[in-house]
């Protein structure tokens, strides 16, 4: 059963002011209705005026997504009643969008894949409803228009995605692209919203609305694939409908049937002139985008394809990597790639921490210690954990050097006396392990290595320890 | 006189005003200390602005419309807000939620509309100048009925910022005055580019009316004297055109076939735009709030049913229908095609003539209640809507009377040639001395 997925993605453009007025877009920490004016409140008599910067940003996206930009595009009104929609219509684009027919290459389920983009258009965000007194049965609802008029772009794909995982990958790639362009801040709450169209080949299409996170897309689609496949297996028909994704419960739920009867009565926005901005494209110089940076990471730093893909998959990660290896590109790259792409990301995710919380200089310090052989990999992980925990708890940040010193983590190179003593102790305390070793059980050696490591607190060089322990055991056999 | 005020305690016996300002601030400038009345669909900071609708009762705009700012900059005293058909929807000012205005020439008759209050205020001599708005004749019709001068400028020449929209693509704010010179002065003050209005043109108006019209080619479309035009009105207007001819203008009769569907194109366009513009009045932000104890989608419908008058509801429904999927192509899209034909007709005619002239209204002012059938009221707009559809300038100047009731001569000009229509009107106003 082939899965067919197409996405409609709404992203807030990270401009300083709103799409049709001069109000600031930086509203998230402020009081409700404090970033508003007659225009974004839709007061009678106010008129919209297009923010050039927003158009420029949208054109950058169009260019990065390899779209065609028609000579003329047009804003249109989408009419519907809702309290968060202060004019009773949303200014959007309808039959004359800003850009059409582009593509984005992603890593698909079966290798490199080209996902076609149907269109990219601009529109304004509506306001926000705040329900008071319980989410299910609110006592009353307040309206906050701070968000009203924030510029959005809607990106619509062709139904080219074949699995929830591919959809997730597409979104990640799109996010990276928008971040590289500097037109989107994925960390702002509510900056991305996704509607997904999903069907099993041969059956009706279902629209899933209201997905607001990257992970949510994969989860919602996975749920929907299972639900639809089960229906088909049971011989039931899939109805063409709109469903809502309930993030907290990870399920989709049928919407009111009325929503499918919505007639938005689109017509050209009479208060704005048509946009003729194709020529602006000539002046738009795109920055290096994820694919180009990935290739460069492989060529310049010798990164593996996987590491290069991970590192360039997020703008901040790529920047962090380049800062860490700046002093010695070739020398530090292999270690830095592994430590950042594998270890650091793992430790950050475990703590639900953001990459911003750690200074590239600290990572550089750690990589230099590892490179010099001052500490073992195991100690390296410990140093990293200490640094992250200090950040998490808001404690004063120590440098990796200071941590190594304070915790006495430097490798005990040459100090064979301490290791020999620890080996003797470990063997004496674990006669069973000695017996096992003698009986030829492979696990015994590893067990003893672990015991010695514990006693030397990870400072022993694993190679040296192995050699010494084997010798010590041989001596006991003799 | 910065910091000064003018007192305003008019004898408003024709109910021209919805509210007045007893002590109106004024300053120095081209209109220093002059009393100006403003139609109630133009936003005035601190002064209630209702569009003569219950749904906006109590709404006090926090900002001035650009035209009001410009009036104040030139020292004018904004002395009051004038009555109108609710949201501009009407030809008589009978559709005001707050009662009709009488025609000062004959109080048993309507002043015309929708800018009836502004026309009556000027005609009664209460103010020398007033602002009106013209979507399909709303300045020119009351000017003709009340015997004053009214200009609908080229679309884009006056900023619409602060004008509470009825039909955005058609309407313009314009001057109303007792004579052409005053109207021209008021136009000079309000015209010019406004960055807040994306449809505004960068073309200021600085012009002293010039009565010299020798060699000006005046086209007279046959359709302007067709069926429905009162022969007595037609005769007065022909006399006026003959006077212009005597003054040296060349008069050429011509045809304007697109008139046949101009009215339909106009009503489809304006009702469509209105249905969307008026959607914001949902009881959340303006007027008496919707009942919060009931589900919002029920409460706001009731709010709209009570808050809008019958004609407004009718036009919202017509426009909603015209934009509906499945009907858009039949109505809205067709209306735009017809509109292009009207525009093309004007362009063709203006290659041969400099201005077009004819009656402003097919008849003199109606008696109250005479146009109770909406369709017959719509039909009376037939001579004024073409200029709005094409966005060209048009002026109405008093040109005589039929049984003591004023008749207006309408002069339409090329796009952006507002100066020319002002000159032709001025030439007529100066009379047959030449
Ligand atoms: Zn604003």
PDB file of N, CA, C and O in Angstrom, chain A residues 53 76 90 124 132 141 162 219 230 234 240 246 266 280 295 304 336 383 401 413 423 436 443 455 459 462 467 469 471:
ATOM      1  N   UNK A  53      10.511  44.316   2.688  1.00  0.00           N
ATOM      2  CA  UNK A  53      11.448  43.331   3.228  1.00  0.00           C
ATOM      3  C   UNK A  53      10.809  41.930   3.205  1.00  0.00           C
ATOM      4  O   UNK A  53      11.465  40.949   2.886  1.00  0.00           O
ATOM      5  N   UNK A  76      -4.996  38.585  -2.500  1.00  0.00           N
ATOM      6  CA  UNK A  76      -6.436  38.345  -2.585  1.00  0.00           C
ATOM      7  C   UNK A  76      -6.995  38.259  -1.176  1.00  0.00           C
ATOM      8  O   UNK A  76      -6.267  38.040  -0.213  1.00  0.00           O
ATOM      9  N   UNK A  90      -8.708  37.436   5.435  1.00  0.00           N
ATOM     10  CA  UNK A  90      -7.260  37.374   5.541  1.00  0.00           C
ATOM     11  C   UNK A  90      -6.697  37.804   4.189  1.00  0.00           C
ATOM     12  O   UNK A  90      -7.175  37.356   3.150  1.00  0.00           O
ATOM     13  N   UNK A 124      -0.894  37.071   5.600  1.00  0.00           N
ATOM     14  CA  UNK A 124      -0.760  37.591   6.956  1.00  0.00           C
ATOM     15  C   UNK A 124      -1.268  36.559   7.951  1.00  0.00           C
ATOM     16  O   UNK A 124      -2.209  35.827   7.682  1.00  0.00           O
ATOM     17  N   UNK A 132      -9.844  30.894  28.372  1.00  0.00           N
ATOM     18  CA  UNK A 132      -9.644  30.965  29.813  1.00  0.00           C
ATOM     19  C   UNK A 132     -10.570  29.970  30.509  1.00  0.00           C
ATOM     20  O   UNK A 132     -11.729  29.843  30.149  1.00  0.00           O
ATOM     21  N   UNK A 141     -13.215  33.570  26.240  1.00  0.00           N
ATOM     22  CA  UNK A 141     -12.084  33.590  25.332  1.00  0.00           C
ATOM     23  C   UNK A 141     -11.637  35.028  25.105  1.00  0.00           C
ATOM     24  O   UNK A 141     -12.475  35.905  24.912  1.00  0.00           O
ATOM     25  N   UNK A 162       6.599   9.859   0.360  1.00  0.00           N
ATOM     26  CA  UNK A 162       6.081   8.488   0.398  1.00  0.00           C
ATOM     27  C   UNK A 162       6.023   7.873   1.788  1.00  0.00           C
ATOM     28  O   UNK A 162       5.669   6.719   1.949  1.00  0.00           O
ATOM     29  N   UNK A 219       4.757  12.032  13.635  1.00  0.00           N
ATOM     30  CA  UNK A 219       3.828  11.315  14.511  1.00  0.00           C
ATOM     31  C   UNK A 219       2.417  11.316  13.943  1.00  0.00           C
ATOM     32  O   UNK A 219       1.747  10.285  13.897  1.00  0.00           O
ATOM     33  N   UNK A 230      -5.546   0.301   8.387  1.00  0.00           N
ATOM     34  CA  UNK A 230      -6.455  -0.572   9.121  1.00  0.00           C
ATOM     35  C   UNK A 230      -7.853  -0.542   8.534  1.00  0.00           C
ATOM     36  O   UNK A 230      -8.500  -1.581   8.387  1.00  0.00           O
ATOM     37  N   UNK A 234      -9.807  -3.696   6.824  1.00  0.00           N
ATOM     38  CA  UNK A 234     -11.119  -4.154   7.262  1.00  0.00           C
ATOM     39  C   UNK A 234     -12.167  -3.988   6.173  1.00  0.00           C
ATOM     40  O   UNK A 234     -13.352  -4.183   6.396  1.00  0.00           O
ATOM     41  N   UNK A 240     -13.160  11.206   2.449  1.00  0.00           N
ATOM     42  CA  UNK A 240     -12.429  12.444   2.220  1.00  0.00           C
ATOM     43  C   UNK A 240     -12.847  13.430   3.305  1.00  0.00           C
ATOM     44  O   UNK A 240     -14.012  13.782   3.428  1.00  0.00           O
ATOM     45  N   UNK A 246      -4.082  16.189  17.389  1.00  0.00           N
ATOM     46  CA  UNK A 246      -4.045  16.564  18.792  1.00  0.00           C
ATOM     47  C   UNK A 246      -2.659  16.207  19.326  1.00  0.00           C
ATOM     48  O   UNK A 246      -2.371  15.043  19.619  1.00  0.00           O
ATOM     49  N   UNK A 266     -12.829  34.117  -2.451  1.00  0.00           N
ATOM     50  CA  UNK A 266     -11.620  34.872  -2.794  1.00  0.00           C
ATOM     51  C   UNK A 266     -11.897  35.913  -3.863  1.00  0.00           C
ATOM     52  O   UNK A 266     -12.657  35.662  -4.800  1.00  0.00           O
ATOM     53  N   UNK A 280      13.265  41.841  -9.114  1.00  0.00           N
ATOM     54  CA  UNK A 280      14.015  41.913  -7.860  1.00  0.00           C
ATOM     55  C   UNK A 280      14.955  40.721  -7.720  1.00  0.00           C
ATOM     56  O   UNK A 280      15.960  40.779  -7.021  1.00  0.00           O
ATOM     57  N   UNK A 295      28.673  19.628   0.847  1.00  0.00           N
ATOM     58  CA  UNK A 295      29.756  19.250  -0.066  1.00  0.00           C
ATOM     59  C   UNK A 295      31.077  19.845   0.407  1.00  0.00           C
ATOM     60  O   UNK A 295      32.120  19.204   0.364  1.00  0.00           O
ATOM     61  N   UNK A 304      32.764  12.676   6.842  1.00  0.00           N
ATOM     62  CA  UNK A 304      32.027  11.611   6.166  1.00  0.00           C
ATOM     63  C   UNK A 304      30.699  12.190   5.694  1.00  0.00           C
ATOM     64  O   UNK A 304      30.263  13.237   6.193  1.00  0.00           O
ATOM     65  N   UNK A 336      36.494  16.580  15.877  1.00  0.00           N
ATOM     66  CA  UNK A 336      35.403  17.522  16.120  1.00  0.00           C
ATOM     67  C   UNK A 336      34.095  17.029  15.501  1.00  0.00           C
ATOM     68  O   UNK A 336      33.033  17.136  16.097  1.00  0.00           O
ATOM     69  N   UNK A 383      33.808  15.136  30.957  1.00  0.00           N
ATOM     70  CA  UNK A 383      34.033  16.586  30.942  1.00  0.00           C
ATOM     71  C   UNK A 383      32.840  17.287  30.276  1.00  0.00           C
ATOM     72  O   UNK A 383      32.309  18.278  30.785  1.00  0.00           O
ATOM     73  N   UNK A 401      39.828  22.415  30.626  1.00  0.00           N
ATOM     74  CA  UNK A 401      41.093  22.259  31.338  1.00  0.00           C
ATOM     75  C   UNK A 401      40.880  22.244  32.841  1.00  0.00           C
ATOM     76  O   UNK A 401      41.423  21.396  33.567  1.00  0.00           O
ATOM     77  N   UNK A 413      49.272   8.386  32.023  1.00  0.00           N
ATOM     78  CA  UNK A 413      50.324   7.901  31.138  1.00  0.00           C
ATOM     79  C   UNK A 413      51.637   7.813  31.905  1.00  0.00           C
ATOM     80  O   UNK A 413      52.012   8.742  32.632  1.00  0.00           O
ATOM     81  N   UNK A 423      45.138  -2.943  39.221  1.00  0.00           N
ATOM     82  CA  UNK A 423      44.933  -4.253  38.599  1.00  0.00           C
ATOM     83  C   UNK A 423      44.995  -5.353  39.652  1.00  0.00           C
ATOM     84  O   UNK A 423      44.117  -6.232  39.719  1.00  0.00           O
ATOM     85  N   UNK A 436      36.926 -17.422  35.838  1.00  0.00           N
ATOM     86  CA  UNK A 436      36.292 -17.371  34.516  1.00  0.00           C
ATOM     87  C   UNK A 436      37.331 -17.177  33.436  1.00  0.00           C
ATOM     88  O   UNK A 436      37.270 -17.777  32.366  1.00  0.00           O
ATOM     89  N   UNK A 443      34.240 -12.770  28.514  1.00  0.00           N
ATOM     90  CA  UNK A 443      33.689 -11.613  29.225  1.00  0.00           C
ATOM     91  C   UNK A 443      34.500 -11.207  30.441  1.00  0.00           C
ATOM     92  O   UNK A 443      34.427 -10.056  30.886  1.00  0.00           O
ATOM     93  N   UNK A 455      38.391   2.066  39.222  1.00  0.00           N
ATOM     94  CA  UNK A 455      39.344   2.428  40.269  1.00  0.00           C
ATOM     95  C   UNK A 455      40.233   3.604  39.837  1.00  0.00           C
ATOM     96  O   UNK A 455      40.602   4.431  40.668  1.00  0.00           O
ATOM     97  N   UNK A 459      40.959   7.235  33.909  1.00  0.00           N
ATOM     98  CA  UNK A 459      42.135   7.944  33.430  1.00  0.00           C
ATOM     99  C   UNK A 459      43.110   7.043  32.669  1.00  0.00           C
ATOM    100  O   UNK A 459      43.987   7.521  31.966  1.00  0.00           O
ATOM    101  N   UNK A 462      43.100   3.108  27.562  1.00  0.00           N
ATOM    102  CA  UNK A 462      42.517   1.761  27.380  1.00  0.00           C
ATOM    103  C   UNK A 462      43.506   0.766  26.784  1.00  0.00           C
ATOM    104  O   UNK A 462      43.572  -0.389  27.225  1.00  0.00           O
ATOM    105  N   UNK A 467      46.864  -4.148  27.826  1.00  0.00           N
ATOM    106  CA  UNK A 467      48.153  -4.852  27.755  1.00  0.00           C
ATOM    107  C   UNK A 467      48.599  -5.275  29.155  1.00  0.00           C
ATOM    108  O   UNK A 467      48.920  -6.441  29.407  1.00  0.00           O
ATOM    109  N   UNK A 469      46.874  -5.566  31.953  1.00  0.00           N
ATOM    110  CA  UNK A 469      45.978  -6.521  32.612  1.00  0.00           C
ATOM    111  C   UNK A 469      46.217  -7.928  32.082  1.00  0.00           C
ATOM    112  O   UNK A 469      46.299  -8.898  32.850  1.00  0.00           O
ATOM    113  N   UNK A 471      48.937  -9.098  30.876  1.00  0.00           N
ATOM    114  CA  UNK A 471      50.203  -9.575  31.439  1.00  0.00           C
ATOM    115  C   UNK A 471      50.031 -10.043  32.874  1.00  0.00           C
ATOM    116  O   UNK A 471      50.518 -11.111  33.261  1.00  0.00           O
TER     117      UNK A 471
END
